[in-house]
Amino acid sequence: MFVDDEANILSAMRRLFRGRDFDVVTAGSGREALAYLEANPVDLVVSDMRMPEQTGAELLCIVRQRWPDVMRIILTGYADVNDTMQAINTGEIYRYLLKPWNDDEFVTVVQGALMVKGLRDEKARLEKLVHRQNRELVELNSGLEQKVRERTAELQRTMAQLNSAHESLKKGFVTSIKVFTSLIEMRGGAIAGHSRQVADLARQIARELGLTEMEAQEVMVAGLLHAIGKLGLPDKLIQTPYVQLSAAERAEFEKHPVNAQAALMALEQLQKPAHLIRHHRERYDGKGHPDGLALEQIPLGSRILALANDFFSLQNGTLEERSLGRDDAARAILAQSGKRYDPKVVAAFAKLLGAKPAEPPRAEVAVKSAELKVGMVLARDLSTQGGMLLLARDYALDDRLIEQIHSFERSARQPLPIYIYKTEEPAA
């Protein structure tokens, strides 16, 4: 359901989704939307922020209270950032989109929301099934051993399905974050791939320091989203090297970690990564931002993220007046040990620089979309030529995904760069 008080906007949304596999309904006001929801099931509500009588934030808050399973997206302008943050907090908004929107981004976000909705529904269905079967097991006669064995086998199959759905939900969550990262980097002045490079190095350092896999995952997610707070900054602050900014411009730029935390704190799964992002501009000597923390006061994940971010920023020219080579950037990091960076984080980073891969990388091969088959596994992230992520690396392809790839190529009128893991040929 699309909700907007402007008929031309609703018409534009209908045109955008015409021919796609969606049932679209529209409403010209919050009151009309609520009346429709009273009588009809809806999976996703996309509402404009500014509407007379009832704002989009108020509408989505009511939707959350009365129909909590309905996904919620809000459309907003740059001037409504504060109201949008409040809407995210009170209405538990899945995502927000800026007006005017990018068509491809709009479609991708809607598809992502519906994918998450489907996984949640399937997980709830399986959990309900497991609870029901558990009750039936308790009621079985202890003497019916064969029946108990049959029911136990059925329960194990159901649990396997539940675990599979849970893993799919986690994988979909990480993939959604990667897609959102690609959208962040499409903002003017962004360096393609920077966030993913930072996330990968930060996770390696976290593992080297002995953090648990869950903690390393949180550091990686923080790396993917650490630049989200820059979305509200003027282009000049993003495109100018940090050392060339004036004092006033630096003060404005240094707000982006706090803005990032505010944007993410309503999402329970992202609260810990949001905390790490807030403090990734702190310095080990206490001269950083936003809170002037020092030494062990700074979360370890933030200390890791600070080093990883600066290492690649030195190389892409967003930190200093000129871009440094990889070796020079590493030397600059080492020189700041005990000042800007935690010495033990620097030591782990230095060890990784000289480390050899534990195992040779899996062989990969480039293929055309017409050659794709069910069961093939992506060896690289599948992205458009503009850098937008479509599918994450290690995704196993099925009929539905292969058809979506074909459909995207037809609509874009250009082939996608596809790499899959090479499989061993069977012996003759």
mmCIF file of C-alpha atoms in Angstrom, residues 81-397:
data_model
loop_
_atom_site.group_PDB
_atom_site.id
_atom_site.type_symbol
_atom_site.label_atom_id
_atom_site.label_comp_id
_atom_site.label_asym_id
_atom_site.label_seq_id
_atom_site.Cartn_x
_atom_site.Cartn_y
_atom_site.Cartn_z
ATOM 1 C CA VAL A 81 15.548 14.311 9.244
ATOM 2 C CA ASN A 82 14.621 14.979 12.898
ATOM 3 C CA ASP A 83 10.993 13.977 12.331
ATOM 4 C CA THR A 84 12.211 10.889 10.488
ATOM 5 C CA MET A 85 14.402 9.851 13.437
ATOM 6 C CA GLN A 86 11.377 10.192 15.732
ATOM 7 C CA ALA A 87 9.290 8.134 13.307
ATOM 8 C CA ILE A 88 11.939 5.414 13.258
ATOM 9 C CA ASN A 89 11.927 5.304 17.065
ATOM 10 C CA THR A 90 8.149 5.329 17.600
ATOM 11 C CA GLY A 91 6.994 3.437 14.522
ATOM 12 C CA GLU A 92 9.907 0.976 14.288
ATOM 13 C CA ILE A 93 10.302 1.808 10.623
ATOM 14 C CA TYR A 94 12.092 -0.839 8.492
ATOM 15 C CA ARG A 95 13.683 1.793 6.198
ATOM 16 C CA TYR A 96 13.261 5.367 5.038
ATOM 17 C CA LEU A 97 13.731 6.745 1.515
ATOM 18 C CA LEU A 98 14.538 10.311 0.534
ATOM 19 C CA LYS A 99 12.353 12.222 -1.925
ATOM 20 C CA PRO A 100 12.818 12.477 -4.797
ATOM 21 C CA TRP A 101 13.635 8.794 -4.833
ATOM 22 C CA ASN A 102 15.826 6.736 -7.144
ATOM 23 C CA ASP A 103 13.609 4.208 -8.985
ATOM 24 C CA ASP A 104 16.082 1.314 -8.735
ATOM 25 C CA GLU A 105 16.682 1.995 -5.039
ATOM 26 C CA PHE A 106 12.915 2.216 -4.392
ATOM 27 C CA VAL A 107 12.267 -1.161 -6.043
ATOM 28 C CA THR A 108 15.249 -2.780 -4.262
ATOM 29 C CA VAL A 109 14.134 -1.538 -0.837
ATOM 30 C CA VAL A 110 10.540 -2.740 -1.396
ATOM 31 C CA GLN A 111 11.797 -6.152 -2.554
ATOM 32 C CA GLY A 112 14.069 -6.367 0.492
ATOM 33 C CA ALA A 113 11.238 -5.499 2.876
ATOM 34 C CA LEU A 114 8.949 -8.120 1.368
ATOM 35 C CA MET A 115 11.757 -10.702 1.467
ATOM 36 C CA VAL A 116 12.257 -10.059 5.203
ATOM 37 C CA LYS A 117 8.470 -10.240 5.723
ATOM 38 C CA GLY A 118 8.322 -13.585 3.960
ATOM 39 C CA LEU A 119 11.172 -15.025 6.022
ATOM 40 C CA ARG A 120 9.602 -13.798 9.248
ATOM 41 C CA ASP A 121 6.239 -15.332 8.327
ATOM 42 C CA GLU A 122 7.867 -18.640 7.431
ATOM 43 C CA LYS A 123 9.883 -18.671 10.663
ATOM 44 C CA ALA A 124 6.718 -17.957 12.693
ATOM 45 C CA ARG A 125 4.838 -20.713 10.867
ATOM 46 C CA LEU A 126 7.548 -23.258 11.566
ATOM 47 C CA GLU A 127 7.845 -22.210 15.212
ATOM 48 C CA LYS A 128 4.095 -22.630 15.637
ATOM 49 C CA LEU A 129 4.322 -26.037 14.023
ATOM 50 C CA VAL A 130 7.133 -27.075 16.360
ATOM 51 C CA HIS A 131 5.181 -25.933 19.446
ATOM 52 C CA ARG A 132 2.114 -27.868 18.319
ATOM 53 C CA GLN A 133 4.086 -31.030 17.673
ATOM 54 C CA ASN A 134 5.837 -30.720 21.041
ATOM 55 C CA ARG A 135 2.448 -30.667 22.747
ATOM 56 C CA GLU A 136 1.371 -33.730 20.815
ATOM 57 C CA LEU A 137 4.520 -35.572 21.854
ATOM 58 C CA VAL A 138 3.770 -34.944 25.538
ATOM 59 C CA GLU A 139 0.295 -36.426 25.097
ATOM 60 C CA LEU A 140 1.498 -39.616 23.412
ATOM 61 C CA ASN A 141 1.110 -42.867 25.302
ATOM 62 C CA SER A 142 4.517 -43.952 26.605
ATOM 63 C CA GLY A 143 3.809 -47.490 25.423
ATOM 64 C CA LEU A 144 3.514 -46.461 21.775
ATOM 65 C CA GLU A 145 7.257 -46.534 21.141
ATOM 66 C CA GLN A 146 6.999 -46.775 17.391
ATOM 67 C CA LYS A 147 4.704 -43.785 17.219
ATOM 68 C CA VAL A 148 7.090 -41.832 19.421
ATOM 69 C CA ARG A 149 9.951 -42.658 17.066
ATOM 70 C CA GLU A 150 7.918 -41.562 14.049
ATOM 71 C CA ARG A 151 6.911 -38.283 15.681
ATOM 72 C CA THR A 152 10.476 -37.638 16.828
ATOM 73 C CA ALA A 153 11.720 -38.077 13.270
ATOM 74 C CA GLU A 154 9.067 -35.657 12.037
ATOM 75 C CA LEU A 155 10.044 -33.161 14.724
ATOM 76 C CA GLN A 156 13.692 -33.388 13.694
ATOM 77 C CA ARG A 157 12.778 -32.655 10.090
ATOM 78 C CA THR A 158 10.733 -29.665 11.183
ATOM 79 C CA MET A 159 13.580 -28.387 13.369
ATOM 80 C CA ALA A 160 15.947 -28.710 10.428
ATOM 81 C CA GLN A 161 13.546 -26.601 8.365
ATOM 82 C CA LEU A 162 13.344 -24.060 11.184
ATOM 83 C CA ASN A 163 17.122 -23.854 11.453
ATOM 84 C CA SER A 164 17.332 -23.448 7.682
ATOM 85 C CA ALA A 165 14.767 -20.625 7.792
ATOM 86 C CA HIS A 166 16.687 -18.989 10.645
ATOM 87 C CA GLU A 167 19.954 -19.187 8.697
ATOM 88 C CA SER A 168 18.199 -17.751 5.632
ATOM 89 C CA LEU A 169 16.891 -14.895 7.766
ATOM 90 C CA LYS A 170 20.400 -14.159 9.081
ATOM 91 C CA LYS A 171 21.869 -14.360 5.584
ATOM 92 C CA GLY A 172 19.116 -12.121 4.236
ATOM 93 C CA PHE A 173 19.805 -9.628 7.038
ATOM 94 C CA VAL A 174 23.521 -9.432 6.162
ATOM 95 C CA THR A 175 22.713 -9.208 2.448
ATOM 96 C CA SER A 176 20.266 -6.356 3.128
ATOM 97 C CA ILE A 177 23.035 -4.529 4.998
ATOM 98 C CA LYS A 178 25.388 -5.035 2.040
ATOM 99 C CA VAL A 179 22.725 -3.696 -0.337
ATOM 100 C CA PHE A 180 22.221 -0.676 1.903
ATOM 101 C CA THR A 181 26.021 -0.190 1.964
ATOM 102 C CA SER A 182 26.049 -0.082 -1.837
ATOM 103 C CA LEU A 183 23.307 2.551 -1.791
ATOM 104 C CA ILE A 184 25.321 4.637 0.713
ATOM 105 C CA GLU A 185 28.381 4.485 -1.548
ATOM 106 C CA MET A 186 26.331 5.643 -4.545
ATOM 107 C CA ARG A 187 26.098 9.058 -2.842
ATOM 108 C CA GLY A 188 28.276 11.586 -4.685
ATOM 109 C CA GLY A 189 31.922 11.493 -3.605
ATOM 110 C CA ALA A 190 31.779 8.009 -2.082
ATOM 111 C CA ILE A 191 34.609 5.594 -2.899
ATOM 112 C CA ALA A 192 33.182 2.392 -4.356
ATOM 113 C CA GLY A 193 33.864 -0.614 -2.163
ATOM 114 C CA HIS A 194 35.328 1.394 0.742
ATOM 115 C CA SER A 195 32.854 0.207 3.388
ATOM 116 C CA ARG A 196 33.229 -3.433 2.386
ATOM 117 C CA GLN A 197 37.033 -3.147 2.511
ATOM 118 C CA VAL A 198 36.835 -1.589 5.972
ATOM 119 C CA ALA A 199 34.399 -4.251 7.182
ATOM 120 C CA ASP A 200 36.544 -7.132 5.918
ATOM 121 C CA LEU A 201 39.786 -5.809 7.469
ATOM 122 C CA ALA A 202 38.040 -4.964 10.758
ATOM 123 C CA ARG A 203 36.670 -8.499 11.028
ATOM 124 C CA GLN A 204 40.133 -9.973 10.351
ATOM 125 C CA ILE A 205 41.685 -7.818 13.092
ATOM 126 C CA ALA A 206 38.888 -8.745 15.513
ATOM 127 C CA ARG A 207 39.540 -12.450 14.928
ATOM 128 C CA GLU A 208 43.290 -11.913 15.284
ATOM 129 C CA LEU A 209 42.664 -10.302 18.682
ATOM 130 C CA GLY A 210 40.639 -13.322 19.817
ATOM 131 C CA LEU A 211 37.143 -11.804 19.763
ATOM 132 C CA THR A 212 34.236 -14.250 19.518
ATOM 133 C CA GLU A 213 32.664 -14.840 16.127
ATOM 134 C CA MET A 214 29.574 -12.882 17.208
ATOM 135 C CA GLU A 215 31.748 -9.913 18.294
ATOM 136 C CA ALA A 216 33.694 -10.083 15.026
ATOM 137 C CA GLN A 217 30.370 -10.099 13.138
ATOM 138 C CA GLU A 218 29.249 -6.963 14.999
ATOM 139 C CA VAL A 219 32.516 -5.224 14.079
ATOM 140 C CA MET A 220 32.011 -6.235 10.427
ATOM 141 C CA VAL A 221 28.428 -4.867 10.375
ATOM 142 C CA ALA A 222 29.665 -1.621 11.959
ATOM 143 C CA GLY A 223 32.264 -1.394 9.189
ATOM 144 C CA LEU A 224 29.622 -1.841 6.497
ATOM 145 C CA LEU A 225 27.424 0.921 7.975
ATOM 146 C CA HIS A 226 30.018 3.307 9.458
ATOM 147 C CA ALA A 227 29.406 5.925 6.726
ATOM 148 C CA ILE A 228 25.608 6.039 7.042
ATOM 149 C CA GLY A 229 25.758 9.251 9.074
ATOM 150 C CA LYS A 230 27.368 11.048 6.120
ATOM 151 C CA LEU A 231 24.129 10.848 4.114
ATOM 152 C CA GLY A 232 22.924 14.074 5.693
ATOM 153 C CA LEU A 233 26.179 16.003 5.096
ATOM 154 C CA PRO A 234 26.704 18.510 2.255
ATOM 155 C CA ASP A 235 28.613 17.191 -0.774
ATOM 156 C CA LYS A 236 31.584 19.470 -0.064
ATOM 157 C CA LEU A 237 32.247 17.872 3.319
ATOM 158 C CA ILE A 238 32.237 14.389 1.782
ATOM 159 C CA GLN A 239 34.315 15.203 -1.303
ATOM 160 C CA THR A 240 37.012 17.321 0.398
ATOM 161 C CA PRO A 241 39.959 15.582 2.162
ATOM 162 C CA TYR A 242 39.595 15.906 5.919
ATOM 163 C CA VAL A 243 42.851 17.854 6.357
ATOM 164 C CA GLN A 244 41.600 20.555 3.958
ATOM 165 C CA LEU A 245 38.397 21.262 5.886
ATOM 166 C CA SER A 246 38.083 24.398 7.994
ATOM 167 C CA ALA A 247 37.574 24.151 11.750
ATOM 168 C CA ALA A 248 33.846 24.795 11.354
ATOM 169 C CA GLU A 249 33.575 22.221 8.560
ATOM 170 C CA ARG A 250 35.439 19.634 10.637
ATOM 171 C CA ALA A 251 33.064 20.222 13.541
ATOM 172 C CA GLU A 252 30.110 19.599 11.224
ATOM 173 C CA PHE A 253 31.785 16.516 9.690
ATOM 174 C CA GLU A 254 32.506 14.999 13.118
ATOM 175 C CA LYS A 255 28.770 14.789 13.829
ATOM 176 C CA HIS A 256 28.307 11.893 11.421
ATOM 177 C CA PRO A 257 29.091 9.067 13.921
ATOM 178 C CA VAL A 258 26.413 10.405 16.307
ATOM 179 C CA ASN A 259 23.945 10.778 13.427
ATOM 180 C CA ALA A 260 24.661 7.196 12.405
ATOM 181 C CA GLN A 261 23.935 5.886 15.891
ATOM 182 C CA ALA A 262 20.655 7.828 16.002
ATOM 183 C CA ALA A 263 19.596 6.381 12.635
ATOM 184 C CA LEU A 264 20.289 2.775 13.682
ATOM 185 C CA MET A 265 19.385 2.637 17.372
ATOM 186 C CA ALA A 266 15.722 1.700 16.757
ATOM 187 C CA LEU A 267 16.817 -1.588 15.160
ATOM 188 C CA GLU A 268 17.553 -4.050 17.967
ATOM 189 C CA GLN A 269 20.003 -6.129 15.908
ATOM 190 C CA LEU A 270 22.061 -3.027 15.095
ATOM 191 C CA GLN A 271 22.305 -1.409 18.533
ATOM 192 C CA LYS A 272 25.767 -2.827 19.297
ATOM 193 C CA PRO A 273 27.208 -1.974 15.851
ATOM 194 C CA ALA A 274 25.651 1.513 16.199
ATOM 195 C CA HIS A 275 27.518 1.958 19.520
ATOM 196 C CA LEU A 276 30.790 0.981 17.816
ATOM 197 C CA ILE A 277 30.131 3.447 14.960
ATOM 198 C CA ARG A 278 29.535 6.301 17.434
ATOM 199 C CA HIS A 279 33.061 5.951 18.824
ATOM 200 C CA HIS A 280 35.065 5.025 15.700
ATOM 201 C CA ARG A 281 36.370 8.636 15.430
ATOM 202 C CA GLU A 282 37.771 8.591 18.972
ATOM 203 C CA ARG A 283 41.577 8.570 19.427
ATOM 204 C CA TYR A 284 43.561 6.362 21.785
ATOM 205 C CA ASP A 285 45.184 9.503 23.274
ATOM 206 C CA GLY A 286 41.778 11.048 24.054
ATOM 207 C CA LYS A 287 41.860 13.773 21.363
ATOM 208 C CA GLY A 288 39.080 12.329 19.190
ATOM 209 C CA HIS A 289 35.331 12.761 18.773
ATOM 210 C CA PRO A 290 32.510 12.843 19.772
ATOM 211 C CA ASP A 291 33.114 12.139 23.487
ATOM 212 C CA GLY A 292 36.867 12.495 23.884
ATOM 213 C CA LEU A 293 37.254 8.940 25.230
ATOM 214 C CA ALA A 294 40.754 7.518 25.714
ATOM 215 C CA LEU A 295 42.521 4.157 26.118
ATOM 216 C CA GLU A 296 40.237 1.326 27.270
ATOM 217 C CA GLN A 297 37.261 3.695 27.597
ATOM 218 C CA ILE A 298 36.871 3.344 23.826
ATOM 219 C CA PRO A 299 35.095 0.092 22.864
ATOM 220 C CA LEU A 300 37.566 -2.364 21.353
ATOM 221 C CA GLY A 301 35.429 -2.718 18.239
ATOM 222 C CA SER A 302 35.575 1.065 17.736
ATOM 223 C CA ARG A 303 39.375 1.035 18.094
ATOM 224 C CA ILE A 304 39.540 -1.674 15.432
ATOM 225 C CA LEU A 305 37.137 0.197 13.137
ATOM 226 C CA ALA A 306 39.119 3.456 13.480
ATOM 227 C CA LEU A 307 42.314 1.830 12.221
ATOM 228 C CA ALA A 308 40.639 -0.070 9.373
ATOM 229 C CA ASN A 309 38.770 3.031 8.174
ATOM 230 C CA ASP A 310 41.871 5.252 8.243
ATOM 231 C CA PHE A 311 44.004 2.634 6.460
ATOM 232 C CA PHE A 312 41.770 2.718 3.378
ATOM 233 C CA SER A 313 40.982 6.454 3.681
ATOM 234 C CA LEU A 314 44.720 7.166 3.448
ATOM 235 C CA GLN A 315 44.796 5.169 0.233
ATOM 236 C CA ASN A 316 41.727 6.714 -1.418
ATOM 237 C CA GLY A 317 42.626 10.323 -0.604
ATOM 238 C CA THR A 318 39.721 11.207 1.696
ATOM 239 C CA LEU A 319 41.940 11.732 4.751
ATOM 240 C CA GLU A 320 45.135 13.431 3.547
ATOM 241 C CA GLU A 321 45.804 15.854 0.691
ATOM 242 C CA ARG A 322 47.171 13.055 -1.488
ATOM 243 C CA SER A 323 46.492 9.359 -1.831
ATOM 244 C CA LEU A 324 49.071 7.034 -0.311
ATOM 245 C CA GLY A 325 50.168 3.644 -1.561
ATOM 246 C CA ARG A 326 49.345 0.587 0.519
ATOM 247 C CA ASP A 327 52.814 0.375 2.106
ATOM 248 C CA ASP A 328 52.956 4.105 2.885
ATOM 249 C CA ALA A 329 49.470 3.965 4.390
ATOM 250 C CA ALA A 330 50.539 1.035 6.582
ATOM 251 C CA ARG A 331 53.640 2.940 7.754
ATOM 252 C CA ALA A 332 51.470 5.950 8.608
ATOM 253 C CA ILE A 333 49.229 3.701 10.725
ATOM 254 C CA LEU A 334 52.195 2.146 12.541
ATOM 255 C CA ALA A 335 53.645 5.593 13.275
ATOM 256 C CA GLN A 336 50.481 6.548 15.187
ATOM 257 C CA SER A 337 50.556 3.537 17.546
ATOM 258 C CA GLY A 338 49.809 4.717 21.083
ATOM 259 C CA LYS A 339 48.622 8.101 19.807
ATOM 260 C CA ARG A 340 45.721 7.741 17.433
ATOM 261 C CA TYR A 341 45.495 3.930 17.589
ATOM 262 C CA ASP A 342 45.559 1.230 20.269
ATOM 263 C CA PRO A 343 49.022 -0.462 20.205
ATOM 264 C CA LYS A 344 47.553 -3.971 20.450
ATOM 265 C CA VAL A 345 45.203 -3.262 17.515
ATOM 266 C CA VAL A 346 48.186 -1.920 15.546
ATOM 267 C CA ALA A 347 50.160 -5.071 16.409
ATOM 268 C CA ALA A 348 47.344 -7.322 15.144
ATOM 269 C CA PHE A 349 47.105 -5.203 11.979
ATOM 270 C CA ALA A 350 50.879 -5.477 11.410
ATOM 271 C CA LYS A 351 50.720 -9.246 11.869
ATOM 272 C CA LEU A 352 47.944 -9.506 9.286
ATOM 273 C CA LEU A 353 49.984 -7.504 6.766
ATOM 274 C CA GLY A 354 52.656 -10.192 6.822
ATOM 275 C CA ALA A 355 50.302 -13.143 7.136
ATOM 276 C CA LYS A 356 49.882 -15.675 4.367
ATOM 277 C CA PRO A 357 46.451 -17.041 3.471
ATOM 278 C CA ALA A 358 45.551 -20.131 5.453
ATOM 279 C CA GLU A 359 44.316 -21.909 2.330
ATOM 280 C CA PRO A 360 44.350 -21.189 -1.407
ATOM 281 C CA PRO A 361 41.284 -19.350 -2.697
ATOM 282 C CA ARG A 362 38.637 -21.402 -4.461
ATOM 283 C CA ALA A 363 38.880 -21.324 -8.240
ATOM 284 C CA GLU A 364 36.294 -19.146 -9.923
ATOM 285 C CA VAL A 365 35.096 -18.666 -13.483
ATOM 286 C CA ALA A 366 33.214 -15.898 -15.302
ATOM 287 C CA VAL A 367 29.937 -17.002 -16.892
ATOM 288 C CA LYS A 368 27.078 -15.468 -18.845
ATOM 289 C CA SER A 369 23.604 -15.441 -17.379
ATOM 290 C CA ALA A 370 22.433 -17.944 -19.997
ATOM 291 C CA GLU A 371 24.929 -20.462 -18.570
ATOM 292 C CA LEU A 372 23.611 -20.266 -15.006
ATOM 293 C CA LYS A 373 22.255 -23.445 -13.444
ATOM 294 C CA VAL A 374 20.506 -24.254 -10.183
ATOM 295 C CA GLY A 375 23.027 -24.961 -7.418
ATOM 296 C CA MET A 376 25.811 -22.733 -8.768
ATOM 297 C CA VAL A 377 27.373 -20.527 -6.052
ATOM 298 C CA LEU A 378 28.445 -16.914 -6.594
ATOM 299 C CA ALA A 379 32.206 -16.426 -6.128
ATOM 300 C CA ARG A 380 31.910 -12.611 -6.005
ATOM 301 C CA ASP A 381 29.240 -10.095 -5.029
ATOM 302 C CA LEU A 382 26.872 -9.619 -7.975
ATOM 303 C CA SER A 383 26.676 -5.864 -8.604
ATOM 304 C CA THR A 384 25.524 -3.565 -11.394
ATOM 305 C CA GLN A 385 28.058 -1.537 -13.342
ATOM 306 C CA GLY A 386 27.039 1.404 -11.152
ATOM 307 C CA GLY A 387 28.108 -0.469 -8.013
ATOM 308 C CA MET A 388 24.666 -1.458 -6.623
ATOM 309 C CA LEU A 389 24.780 -4.848 -4.889
ATOM 310 C CA LEU A 390 22.178 -7.353 -6.105
ATOM 311 C CA LEU A 391 23.325 -10.614 -4.464
ATOM 312 C CA ALA A 392 26.112 -11.317 -1.971
ATOM 313 C CA ARG A 393 29.039 -13.646 -2.545
ATOM 314 C CA ASP A 394 28.478 -17.329 -1.626
ATOM 315 C CA TYR A 395 24.776 -17.136 -2.573
ATOM 316 C CA ALA A 396 23.498 -20.454 -3.986
ATOM 317 C CA LEU A 397 21.358 -19.851 -7.074
#
